PDB file of C-alpha atoms in Angstrom:
ATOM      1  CA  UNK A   1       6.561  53.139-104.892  1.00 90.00           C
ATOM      2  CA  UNK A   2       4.336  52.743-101.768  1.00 96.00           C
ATOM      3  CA  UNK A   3       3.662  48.519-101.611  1.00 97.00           C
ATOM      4  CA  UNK A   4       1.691  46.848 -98.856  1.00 98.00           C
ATOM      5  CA  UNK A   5       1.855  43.294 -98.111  1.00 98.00           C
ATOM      6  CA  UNK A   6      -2.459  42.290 -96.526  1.00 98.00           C
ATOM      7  CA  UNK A   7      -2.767  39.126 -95.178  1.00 97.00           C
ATOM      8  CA  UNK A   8      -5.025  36.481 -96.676  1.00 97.00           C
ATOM      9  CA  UNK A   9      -7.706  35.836 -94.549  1.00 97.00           C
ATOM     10  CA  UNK A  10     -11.418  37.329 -94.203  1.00 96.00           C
ATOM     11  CA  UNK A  11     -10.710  40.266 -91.801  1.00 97.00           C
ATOM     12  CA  UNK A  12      -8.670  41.762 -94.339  1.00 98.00           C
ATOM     13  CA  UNK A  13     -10.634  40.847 -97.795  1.00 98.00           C
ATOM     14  CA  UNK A  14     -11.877  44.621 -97.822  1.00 98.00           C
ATOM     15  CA  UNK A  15      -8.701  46.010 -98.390  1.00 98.00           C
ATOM     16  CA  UNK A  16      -7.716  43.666-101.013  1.00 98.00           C
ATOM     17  CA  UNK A  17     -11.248  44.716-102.778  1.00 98.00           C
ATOM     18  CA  UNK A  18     -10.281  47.854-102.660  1.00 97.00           C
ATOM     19  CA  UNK A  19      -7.134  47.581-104.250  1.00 97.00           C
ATOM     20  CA  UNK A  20      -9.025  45.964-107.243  1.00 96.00           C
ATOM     21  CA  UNK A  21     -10.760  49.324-107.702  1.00 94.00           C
ATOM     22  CA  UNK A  22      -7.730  51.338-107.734  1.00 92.00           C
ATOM     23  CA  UNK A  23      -6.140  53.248-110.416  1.00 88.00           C
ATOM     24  CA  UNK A  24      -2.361  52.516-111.143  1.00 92.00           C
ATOM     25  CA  UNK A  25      -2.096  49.562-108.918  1.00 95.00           C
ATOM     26  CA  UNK A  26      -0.676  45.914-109.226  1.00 96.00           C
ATOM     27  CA  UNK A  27      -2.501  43.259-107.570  1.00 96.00           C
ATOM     28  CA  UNK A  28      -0.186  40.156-106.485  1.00 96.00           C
ATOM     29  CA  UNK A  29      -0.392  36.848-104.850  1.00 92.00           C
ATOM     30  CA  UNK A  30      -1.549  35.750-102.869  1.00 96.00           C
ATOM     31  CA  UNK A  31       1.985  33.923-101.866  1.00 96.00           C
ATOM     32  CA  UNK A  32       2.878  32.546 -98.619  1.00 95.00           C
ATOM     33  CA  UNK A  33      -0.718  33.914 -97.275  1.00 97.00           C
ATOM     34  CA  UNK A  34      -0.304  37.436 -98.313  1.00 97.00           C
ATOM     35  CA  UNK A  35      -1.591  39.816-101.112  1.00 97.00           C
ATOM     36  CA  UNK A  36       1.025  42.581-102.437  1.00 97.00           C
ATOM     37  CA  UNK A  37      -0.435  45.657-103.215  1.00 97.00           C
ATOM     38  CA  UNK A  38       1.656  48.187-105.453  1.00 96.00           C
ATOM     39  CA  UNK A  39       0.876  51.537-106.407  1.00 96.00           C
ATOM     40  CA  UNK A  40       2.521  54.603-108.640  1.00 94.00           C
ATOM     41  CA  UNK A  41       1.579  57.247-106.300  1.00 95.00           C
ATOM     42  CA  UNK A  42       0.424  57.485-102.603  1.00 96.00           C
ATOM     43  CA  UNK A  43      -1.307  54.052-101.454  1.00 97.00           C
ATOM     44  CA  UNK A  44      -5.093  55.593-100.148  1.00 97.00           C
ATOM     45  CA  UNK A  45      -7.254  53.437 -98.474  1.00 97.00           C
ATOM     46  CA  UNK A  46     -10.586  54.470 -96.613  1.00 97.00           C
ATOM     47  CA  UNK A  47     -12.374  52.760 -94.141  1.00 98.00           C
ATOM     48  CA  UNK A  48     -15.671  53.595 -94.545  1.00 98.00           C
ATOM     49  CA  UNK A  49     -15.656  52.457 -98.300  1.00 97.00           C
ATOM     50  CA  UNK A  50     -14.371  49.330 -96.809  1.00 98.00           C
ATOM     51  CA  UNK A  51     -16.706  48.977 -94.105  1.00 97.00           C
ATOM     52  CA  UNK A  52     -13.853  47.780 -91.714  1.00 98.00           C
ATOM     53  CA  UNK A  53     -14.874  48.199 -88.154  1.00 97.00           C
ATOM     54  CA  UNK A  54     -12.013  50.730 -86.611  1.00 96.00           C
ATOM     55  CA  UNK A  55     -10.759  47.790 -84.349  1.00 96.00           C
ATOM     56  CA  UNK A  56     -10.007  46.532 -87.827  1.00 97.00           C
ATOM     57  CA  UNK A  57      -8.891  49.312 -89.702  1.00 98.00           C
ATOM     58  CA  UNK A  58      -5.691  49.908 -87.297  1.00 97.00           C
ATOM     59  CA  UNK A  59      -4.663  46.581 -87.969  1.00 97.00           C
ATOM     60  CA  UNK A  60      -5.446  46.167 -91.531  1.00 97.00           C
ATOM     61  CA  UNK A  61      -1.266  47.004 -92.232  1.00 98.00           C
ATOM     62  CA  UNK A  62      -0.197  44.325 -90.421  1.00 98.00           C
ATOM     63  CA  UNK A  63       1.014  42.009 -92.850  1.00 98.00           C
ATOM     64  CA  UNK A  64       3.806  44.995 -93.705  1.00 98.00           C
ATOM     65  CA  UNK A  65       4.424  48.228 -95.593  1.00 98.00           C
ATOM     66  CA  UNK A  66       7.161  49.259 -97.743  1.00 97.00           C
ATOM     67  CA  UNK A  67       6.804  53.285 -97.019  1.00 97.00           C
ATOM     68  CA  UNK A  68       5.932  56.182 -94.998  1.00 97.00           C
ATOM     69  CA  UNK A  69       2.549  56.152 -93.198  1.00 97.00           C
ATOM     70  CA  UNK A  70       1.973  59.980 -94.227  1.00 97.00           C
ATOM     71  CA  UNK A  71      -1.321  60.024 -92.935  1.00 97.00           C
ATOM     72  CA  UNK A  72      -4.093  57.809 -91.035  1.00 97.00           C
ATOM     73  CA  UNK A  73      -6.934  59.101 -89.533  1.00 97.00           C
ATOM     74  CA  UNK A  74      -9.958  57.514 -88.584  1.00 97.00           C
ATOM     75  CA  UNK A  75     -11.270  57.130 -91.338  1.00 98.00           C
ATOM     76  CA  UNK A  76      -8.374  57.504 -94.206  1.00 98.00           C
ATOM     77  CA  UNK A  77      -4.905  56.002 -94.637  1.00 98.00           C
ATOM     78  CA  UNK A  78      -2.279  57.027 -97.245  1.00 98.00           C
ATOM     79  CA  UNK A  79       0.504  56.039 -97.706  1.00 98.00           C
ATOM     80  CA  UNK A  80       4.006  57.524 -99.484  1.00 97.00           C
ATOM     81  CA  UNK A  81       7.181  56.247-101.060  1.00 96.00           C
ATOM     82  CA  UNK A  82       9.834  56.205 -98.088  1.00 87.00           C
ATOM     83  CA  UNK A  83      12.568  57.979-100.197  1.00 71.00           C
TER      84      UNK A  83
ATOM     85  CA  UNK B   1       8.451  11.664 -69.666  1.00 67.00           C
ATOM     86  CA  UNK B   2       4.660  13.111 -69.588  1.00 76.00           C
ATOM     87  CA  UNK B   3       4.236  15.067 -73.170  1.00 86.00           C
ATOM     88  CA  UNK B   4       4.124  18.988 -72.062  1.00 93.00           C
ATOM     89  CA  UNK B   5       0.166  20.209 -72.586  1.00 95.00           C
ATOM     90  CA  UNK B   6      -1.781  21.738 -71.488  1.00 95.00           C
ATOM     91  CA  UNK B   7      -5.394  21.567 -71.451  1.00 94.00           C
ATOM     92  CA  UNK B   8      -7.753  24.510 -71.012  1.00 95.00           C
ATOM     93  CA  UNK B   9      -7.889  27.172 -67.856  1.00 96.00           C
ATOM     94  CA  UNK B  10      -8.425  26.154 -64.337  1.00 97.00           C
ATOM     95  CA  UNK B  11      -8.823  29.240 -62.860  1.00 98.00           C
ATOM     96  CA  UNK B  12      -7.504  32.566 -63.145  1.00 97.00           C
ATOM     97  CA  UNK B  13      -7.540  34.723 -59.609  1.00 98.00           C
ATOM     98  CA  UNK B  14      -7.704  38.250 -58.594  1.00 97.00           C
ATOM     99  CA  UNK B  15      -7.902  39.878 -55.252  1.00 98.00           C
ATOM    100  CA  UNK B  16     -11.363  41.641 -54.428  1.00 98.00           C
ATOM    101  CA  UNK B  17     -11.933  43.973 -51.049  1.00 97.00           C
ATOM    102  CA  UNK B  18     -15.930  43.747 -51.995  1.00 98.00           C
ATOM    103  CA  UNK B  19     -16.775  40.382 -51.011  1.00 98.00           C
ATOM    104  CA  UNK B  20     -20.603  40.643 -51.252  1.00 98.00           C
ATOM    105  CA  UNK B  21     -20.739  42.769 -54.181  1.00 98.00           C
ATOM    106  CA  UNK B  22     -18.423  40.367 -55.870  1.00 98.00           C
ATOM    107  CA  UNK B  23     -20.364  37.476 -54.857  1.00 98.00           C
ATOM    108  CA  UNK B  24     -23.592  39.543 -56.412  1.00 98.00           C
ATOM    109  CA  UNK B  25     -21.900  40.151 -59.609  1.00 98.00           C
ATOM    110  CA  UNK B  26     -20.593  36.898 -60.184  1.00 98.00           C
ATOM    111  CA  UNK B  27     -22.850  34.482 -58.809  1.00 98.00           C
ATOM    112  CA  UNK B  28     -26.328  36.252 -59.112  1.00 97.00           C
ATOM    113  CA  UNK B  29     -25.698  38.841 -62.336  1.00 97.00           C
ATOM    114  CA  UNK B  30     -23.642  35.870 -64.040  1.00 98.00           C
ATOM    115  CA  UNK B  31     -25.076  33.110 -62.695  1.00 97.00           C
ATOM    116  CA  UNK B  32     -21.674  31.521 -62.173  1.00 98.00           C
ATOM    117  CA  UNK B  33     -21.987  28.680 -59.691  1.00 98.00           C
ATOM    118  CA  UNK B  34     -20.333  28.905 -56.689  1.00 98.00           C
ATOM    119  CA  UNK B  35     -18.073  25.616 -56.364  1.00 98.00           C
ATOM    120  CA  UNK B  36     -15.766  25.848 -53.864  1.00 98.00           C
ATOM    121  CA  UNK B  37     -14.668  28.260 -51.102  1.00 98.00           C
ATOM    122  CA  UNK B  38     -11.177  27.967 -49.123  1.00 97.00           C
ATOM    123  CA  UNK B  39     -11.401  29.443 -45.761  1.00 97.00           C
ATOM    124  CA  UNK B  40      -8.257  29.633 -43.791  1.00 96.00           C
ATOM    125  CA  UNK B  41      -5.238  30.642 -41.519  1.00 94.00           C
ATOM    126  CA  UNK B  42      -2.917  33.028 -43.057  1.00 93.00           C
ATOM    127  CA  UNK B  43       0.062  30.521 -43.525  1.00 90.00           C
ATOM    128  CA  UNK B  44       3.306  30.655 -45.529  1.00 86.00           C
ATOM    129  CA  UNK B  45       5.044  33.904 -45.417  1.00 84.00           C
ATOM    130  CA  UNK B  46       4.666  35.323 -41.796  1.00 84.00           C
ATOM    131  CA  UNK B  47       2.677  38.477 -42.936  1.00 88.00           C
ATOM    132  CA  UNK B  48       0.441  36.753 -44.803  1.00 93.00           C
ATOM    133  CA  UNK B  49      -3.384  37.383 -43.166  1.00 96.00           C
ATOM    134  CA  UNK B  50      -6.491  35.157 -43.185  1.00 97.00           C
ATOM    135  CA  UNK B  51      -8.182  34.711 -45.982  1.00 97.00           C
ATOM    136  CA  UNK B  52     -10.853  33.243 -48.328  1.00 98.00           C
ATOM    137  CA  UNK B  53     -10.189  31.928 -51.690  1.00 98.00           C
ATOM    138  CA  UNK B  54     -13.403  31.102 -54.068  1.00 98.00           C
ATOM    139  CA  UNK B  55     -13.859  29.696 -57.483  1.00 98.00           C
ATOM    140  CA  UNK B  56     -16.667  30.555 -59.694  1.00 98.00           C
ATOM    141  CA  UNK B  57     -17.681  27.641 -62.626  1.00 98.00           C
ATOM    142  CA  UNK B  58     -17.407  29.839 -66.044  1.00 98.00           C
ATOM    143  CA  UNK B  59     -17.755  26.867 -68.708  1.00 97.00           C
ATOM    144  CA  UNK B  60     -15.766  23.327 -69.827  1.00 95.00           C
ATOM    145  CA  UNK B  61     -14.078  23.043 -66.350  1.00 95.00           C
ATOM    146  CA  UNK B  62     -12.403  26.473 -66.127  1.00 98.00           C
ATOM    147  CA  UNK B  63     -12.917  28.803 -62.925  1.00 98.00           C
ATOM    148  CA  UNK B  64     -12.312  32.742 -62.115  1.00 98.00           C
ATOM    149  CA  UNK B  65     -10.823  32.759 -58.115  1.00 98.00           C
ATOM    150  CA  UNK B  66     -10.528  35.636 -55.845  1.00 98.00           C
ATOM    151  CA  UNK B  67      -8.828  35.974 -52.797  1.00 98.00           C
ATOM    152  CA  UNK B  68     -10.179  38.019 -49.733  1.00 98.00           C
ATOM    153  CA  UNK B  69      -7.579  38.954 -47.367  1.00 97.00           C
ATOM    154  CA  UNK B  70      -8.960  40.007 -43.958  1.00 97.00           C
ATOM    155  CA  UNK B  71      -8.040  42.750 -42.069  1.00 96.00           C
ATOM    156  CA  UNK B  72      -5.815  43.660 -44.550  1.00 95.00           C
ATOM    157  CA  UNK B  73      -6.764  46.831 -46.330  1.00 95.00           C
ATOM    158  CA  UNK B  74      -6.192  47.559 -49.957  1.00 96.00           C
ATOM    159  CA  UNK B  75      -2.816  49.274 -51.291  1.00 96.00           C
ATOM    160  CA  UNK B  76      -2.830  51.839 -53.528  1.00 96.00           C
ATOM    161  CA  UNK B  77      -0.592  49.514 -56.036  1.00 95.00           C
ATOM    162  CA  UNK B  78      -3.334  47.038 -56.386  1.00 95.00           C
ATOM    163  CA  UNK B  79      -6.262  49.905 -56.742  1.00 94.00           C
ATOM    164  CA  UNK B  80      -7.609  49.557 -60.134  1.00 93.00           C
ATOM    165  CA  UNK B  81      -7.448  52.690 -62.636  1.00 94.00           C
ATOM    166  CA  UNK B  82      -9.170  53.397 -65.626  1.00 91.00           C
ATOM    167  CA  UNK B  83      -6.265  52.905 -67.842  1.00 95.00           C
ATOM    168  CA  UNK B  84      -5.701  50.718 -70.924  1.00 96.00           C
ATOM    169  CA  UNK B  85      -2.190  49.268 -69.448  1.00 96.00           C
ATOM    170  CA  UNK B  86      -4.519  48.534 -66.449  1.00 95.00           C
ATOM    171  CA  UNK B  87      -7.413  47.087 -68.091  1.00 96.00           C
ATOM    172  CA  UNK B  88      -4.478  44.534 -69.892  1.00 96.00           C
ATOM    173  CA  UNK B  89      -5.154  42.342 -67.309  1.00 96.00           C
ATOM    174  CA  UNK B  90      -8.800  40.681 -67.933  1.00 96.00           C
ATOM    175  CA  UNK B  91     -10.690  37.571 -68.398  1.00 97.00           C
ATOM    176  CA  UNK B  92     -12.134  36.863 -71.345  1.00 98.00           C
ATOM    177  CA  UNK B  93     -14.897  34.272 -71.385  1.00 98.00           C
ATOM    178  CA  UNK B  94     -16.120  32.048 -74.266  1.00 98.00           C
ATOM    179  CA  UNK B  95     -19.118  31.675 -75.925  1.00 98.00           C
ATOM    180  CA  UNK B  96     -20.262  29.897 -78.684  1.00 97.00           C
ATOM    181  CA  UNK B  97     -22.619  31.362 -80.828  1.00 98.00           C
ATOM    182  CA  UNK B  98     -22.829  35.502 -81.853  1.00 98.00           C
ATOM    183  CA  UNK B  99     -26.330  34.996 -81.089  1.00 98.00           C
ATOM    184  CA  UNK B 100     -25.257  33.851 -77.520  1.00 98.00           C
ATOM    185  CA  UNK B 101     -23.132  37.221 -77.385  1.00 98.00           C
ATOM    186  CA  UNK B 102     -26.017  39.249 -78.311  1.00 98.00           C
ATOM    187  CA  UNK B 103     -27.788  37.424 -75.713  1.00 98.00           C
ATOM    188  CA  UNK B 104     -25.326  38.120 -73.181  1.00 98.00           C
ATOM    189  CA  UNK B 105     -25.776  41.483 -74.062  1.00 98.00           C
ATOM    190  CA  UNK B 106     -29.383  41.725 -73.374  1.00 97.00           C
ATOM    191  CA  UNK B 107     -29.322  40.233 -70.535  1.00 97.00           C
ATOM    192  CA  UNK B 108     -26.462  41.538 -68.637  1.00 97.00           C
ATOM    193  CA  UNK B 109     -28.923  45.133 -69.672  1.00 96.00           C
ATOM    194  CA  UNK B 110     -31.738  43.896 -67.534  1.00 96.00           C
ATOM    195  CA  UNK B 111     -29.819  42.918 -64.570  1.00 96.00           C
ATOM    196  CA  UNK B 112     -28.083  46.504 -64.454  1.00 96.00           C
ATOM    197  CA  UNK B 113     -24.690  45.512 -65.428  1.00 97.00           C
ATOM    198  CA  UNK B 114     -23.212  48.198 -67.823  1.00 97.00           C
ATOM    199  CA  UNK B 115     -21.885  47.136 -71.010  1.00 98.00           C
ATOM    200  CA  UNK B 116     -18.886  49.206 -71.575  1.00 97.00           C
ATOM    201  CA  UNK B 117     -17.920  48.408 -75.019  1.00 97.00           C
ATOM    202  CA  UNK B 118     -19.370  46.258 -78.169  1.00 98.00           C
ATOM    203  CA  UNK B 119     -16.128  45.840 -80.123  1.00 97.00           C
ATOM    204  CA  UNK B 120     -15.578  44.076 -83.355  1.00 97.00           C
ATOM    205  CA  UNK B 121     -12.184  42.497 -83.514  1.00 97.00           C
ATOM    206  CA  UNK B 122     -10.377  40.794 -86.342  1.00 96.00           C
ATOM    207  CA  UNK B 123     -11.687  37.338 -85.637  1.00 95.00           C
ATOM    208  CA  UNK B 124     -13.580  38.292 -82.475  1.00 97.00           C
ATOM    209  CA  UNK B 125     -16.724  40.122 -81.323  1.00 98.00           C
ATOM    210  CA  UNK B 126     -16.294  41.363 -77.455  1.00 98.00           C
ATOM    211  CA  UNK B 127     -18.366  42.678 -75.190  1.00 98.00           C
ATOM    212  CA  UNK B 128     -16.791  44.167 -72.021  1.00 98.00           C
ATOM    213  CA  UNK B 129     -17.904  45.204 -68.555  1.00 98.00           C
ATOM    214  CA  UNK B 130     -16.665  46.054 -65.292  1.00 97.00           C
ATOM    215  CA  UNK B 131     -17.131  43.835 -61.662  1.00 97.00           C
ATOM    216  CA  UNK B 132     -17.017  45.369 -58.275  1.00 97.00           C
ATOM    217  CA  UNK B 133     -13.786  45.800 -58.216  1.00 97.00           C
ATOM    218  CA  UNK B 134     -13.637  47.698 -61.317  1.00 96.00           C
ATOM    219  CA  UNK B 135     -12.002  44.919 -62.839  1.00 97.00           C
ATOM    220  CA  UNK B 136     -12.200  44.599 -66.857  1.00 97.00           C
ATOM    221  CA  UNK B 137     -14.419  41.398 -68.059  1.00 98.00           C
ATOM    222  CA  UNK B 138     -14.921  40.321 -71.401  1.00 98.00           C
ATOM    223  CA  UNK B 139     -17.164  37.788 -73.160  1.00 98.00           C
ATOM    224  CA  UNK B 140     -15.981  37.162 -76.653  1.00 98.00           C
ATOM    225  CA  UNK B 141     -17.369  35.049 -79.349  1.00 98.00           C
ATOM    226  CA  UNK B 142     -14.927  33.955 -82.349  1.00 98.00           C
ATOM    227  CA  UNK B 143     -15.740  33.925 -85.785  1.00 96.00           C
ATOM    228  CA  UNK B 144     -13.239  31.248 -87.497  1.00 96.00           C
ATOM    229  CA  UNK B 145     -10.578  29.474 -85.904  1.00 97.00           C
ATOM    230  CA  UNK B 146      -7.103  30.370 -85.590  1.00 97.00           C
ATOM    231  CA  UNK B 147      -5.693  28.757 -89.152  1.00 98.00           C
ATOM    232  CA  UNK B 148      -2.257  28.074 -89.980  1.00 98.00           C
ATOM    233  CA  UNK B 149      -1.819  30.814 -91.672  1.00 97.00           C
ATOM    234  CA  UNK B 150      -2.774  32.621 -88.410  1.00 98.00           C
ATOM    235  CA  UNK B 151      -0.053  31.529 -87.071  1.00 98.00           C
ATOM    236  CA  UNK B 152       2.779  31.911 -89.200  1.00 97.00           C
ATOM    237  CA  UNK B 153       2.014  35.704 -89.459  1.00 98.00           C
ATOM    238  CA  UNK B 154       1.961  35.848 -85.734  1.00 98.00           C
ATOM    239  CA  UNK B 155       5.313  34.937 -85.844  1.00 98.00           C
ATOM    240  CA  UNK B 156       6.280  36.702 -88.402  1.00 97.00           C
ATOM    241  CA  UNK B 157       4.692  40.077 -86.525  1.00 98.00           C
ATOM    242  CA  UNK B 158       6.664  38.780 -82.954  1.00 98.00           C
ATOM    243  CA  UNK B 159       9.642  38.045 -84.790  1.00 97.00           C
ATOM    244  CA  UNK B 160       9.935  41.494 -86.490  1.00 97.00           C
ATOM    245  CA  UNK B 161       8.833  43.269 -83.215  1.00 98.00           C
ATOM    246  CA  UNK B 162      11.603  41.132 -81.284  1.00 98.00           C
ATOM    247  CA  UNK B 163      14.006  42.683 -83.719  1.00 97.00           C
ATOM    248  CA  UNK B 164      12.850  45.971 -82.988  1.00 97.00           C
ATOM    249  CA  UNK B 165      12.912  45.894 -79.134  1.00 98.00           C
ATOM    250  CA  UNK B 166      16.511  43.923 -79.522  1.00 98.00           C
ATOM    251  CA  UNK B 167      17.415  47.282 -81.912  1.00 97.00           C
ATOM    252  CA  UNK B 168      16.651  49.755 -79.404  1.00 97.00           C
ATOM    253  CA  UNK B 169      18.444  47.762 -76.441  1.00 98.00           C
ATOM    254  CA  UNK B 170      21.638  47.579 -78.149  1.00 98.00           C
ATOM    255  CA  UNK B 171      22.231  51.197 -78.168  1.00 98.00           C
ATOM    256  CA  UNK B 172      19.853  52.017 -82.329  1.00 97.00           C
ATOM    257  CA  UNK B 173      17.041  53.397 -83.227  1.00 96.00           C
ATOM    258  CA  UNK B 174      13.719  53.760 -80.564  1.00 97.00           C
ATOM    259  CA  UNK B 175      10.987  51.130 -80.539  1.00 97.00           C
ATOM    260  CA  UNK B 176       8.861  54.516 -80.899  1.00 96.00           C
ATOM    261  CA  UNK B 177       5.840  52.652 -82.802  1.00 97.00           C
ATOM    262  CA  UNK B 178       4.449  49.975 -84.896  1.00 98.00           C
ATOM    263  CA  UNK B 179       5.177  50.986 -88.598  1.00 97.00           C
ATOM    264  CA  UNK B 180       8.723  50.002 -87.780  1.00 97.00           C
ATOM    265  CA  UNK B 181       7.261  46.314 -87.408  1.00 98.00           C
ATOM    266  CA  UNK B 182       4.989  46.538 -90.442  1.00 98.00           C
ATOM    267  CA  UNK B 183       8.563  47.604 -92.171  1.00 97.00           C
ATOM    268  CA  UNK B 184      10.829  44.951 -91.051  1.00 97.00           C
ATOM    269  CA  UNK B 185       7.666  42.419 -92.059  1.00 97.00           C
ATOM    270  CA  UNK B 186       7.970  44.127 -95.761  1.00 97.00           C
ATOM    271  CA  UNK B 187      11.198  44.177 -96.085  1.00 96.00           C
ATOM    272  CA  UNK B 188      11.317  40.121 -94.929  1.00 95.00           C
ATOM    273  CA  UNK B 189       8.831  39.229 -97.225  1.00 95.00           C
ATOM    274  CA  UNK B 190      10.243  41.457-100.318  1.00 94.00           C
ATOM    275  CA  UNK B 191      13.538  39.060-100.143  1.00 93.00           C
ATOM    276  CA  UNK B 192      11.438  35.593 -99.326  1.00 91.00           C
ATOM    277  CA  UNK B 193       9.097  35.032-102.144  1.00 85.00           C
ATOM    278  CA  UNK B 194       9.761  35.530-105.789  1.00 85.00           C
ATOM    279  CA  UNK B 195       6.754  38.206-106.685  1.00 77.00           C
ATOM    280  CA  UNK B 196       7.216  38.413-110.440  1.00 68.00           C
TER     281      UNK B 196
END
């Protein structure tokens, strides 16, 4: 399972939003500052539904990721399950 | 002993081989005051030439410097090129307000100075131009302050890239990009905090 860890803080409140919204997931945390974010299948994110500037958006994995970036474009990100 | 701190920037310097224009750009397009000029003999090492060293005022008691060499004619090594390892080396000025930014915006419009980028950052708002020199010059304004938190993720992110670049220098895999950092974060935090 594809997990990413998102730090805490305003930059990055998008992301955690968006995880809210999406199906199969499990929202935890925060703990130690950071949000986990674990999903069945591939972990998609876009950022135009998040609004994150792109200066943002290439630094919105940051706080970690347990799994292959199989994709990230300007404007979508998905990641799969490293096995 | 003196305690070890520090307490804000001096001066930064750079050299410049356009003394007017650099005057013009920082001085009159600025408005950076002027405060002090060094003119003198080249002394120290034997090759060193004549030269002027000047300090611009840019806010709470900090300076940019330049040197002007005389006579002594630009090497290709210190030619600037429109690079991003290049443009690494910048000054980024303070200011207090995103108002102030926007500001600086409009007003570096009217005096011809090309704003090169308008960048939104994670906890900073830059804009960016270029001086005579073709130097890289930012003026930033910072939306929160660096918290704790801030922090102990930066070292987290150093510490797992350290790992990485120690990897790759004792003979494993390449340093080849930054998911291998956002990894070695995940995998530290998987084993430090009890999720369930």
């Amino acid at each position: 399972m594809p997990r990413v860890y998102v730090l805490d803080v305003l930059e990055f409140k998008p992301v955690v939003d968006a995880a809210k919204t999406m199906p199969d997931v499990q929202l935890s945390g925060p703990k130690l500052g950071y949000y986990r974010i674990d999903t069945r299948g591939d972990l998609i994110l876009n950022r135009r539904a998040m609004k994150l500037p792109p200066a943002v958006w290439y630094g919105a994995m940051t706080g970690g990721v347990s799994g292959r970036i199989a994709e990230w474009s300007m404007d979508s990100l998905r990641i799969v399950s490293k096995g | 002993m003196t305690a070890m701190a520090l307490h804000g920037v001096h001066h930064t310097a750079r050299p410049t081989w356009k003394l007017k224009e650099t005057v013009e750009f920082y001085r009159d397009k600025l408005g950076l005051k002027l405060v002090h000029a060094i003119s003198a003999r080249g002394w120290g090492p034997i090759q060193h030439p004549d030269f002027l060293h000047f300090f611009f005022e840019s806010g709470r008691g900090s300076t940019i410097a330049f040197f002007y060499y005389i006579g002594h004619a630009q090497p290709e090594y210190l030619r600037a090129v429109d690079c991003f390892d290049y443009d690494a080396i910048h000054t980024a000025w303070s200011v207090e307000t995103e108002a102030e930014l926007v500001g600086w915006k409009d007003a570096l419009k009217m005096k011809g100075v090309e704003v090169v980028m308008d960048v939104q950052h994670e906890l900073i708002r830059s804009i960016y131009m270029r001086d005579p020199n073709g130097y890289l010059v930012e003026i930033t304004f910072q939306n929160r302050p660096f918290t704790p938190l801030d922090h102990a993720d930066a070292a987290r992110t150093i510490t797992a890239a350290i790992a990485m670049e120690e990897r790759e220098r004792s003979g494993g895999e390449k340093f080849a990009g930054i998911e291998a950092v956002w990894n070695e974060k995940a995998n530290r935090l998987d084993t430090e905090v009890e999720w369930v």
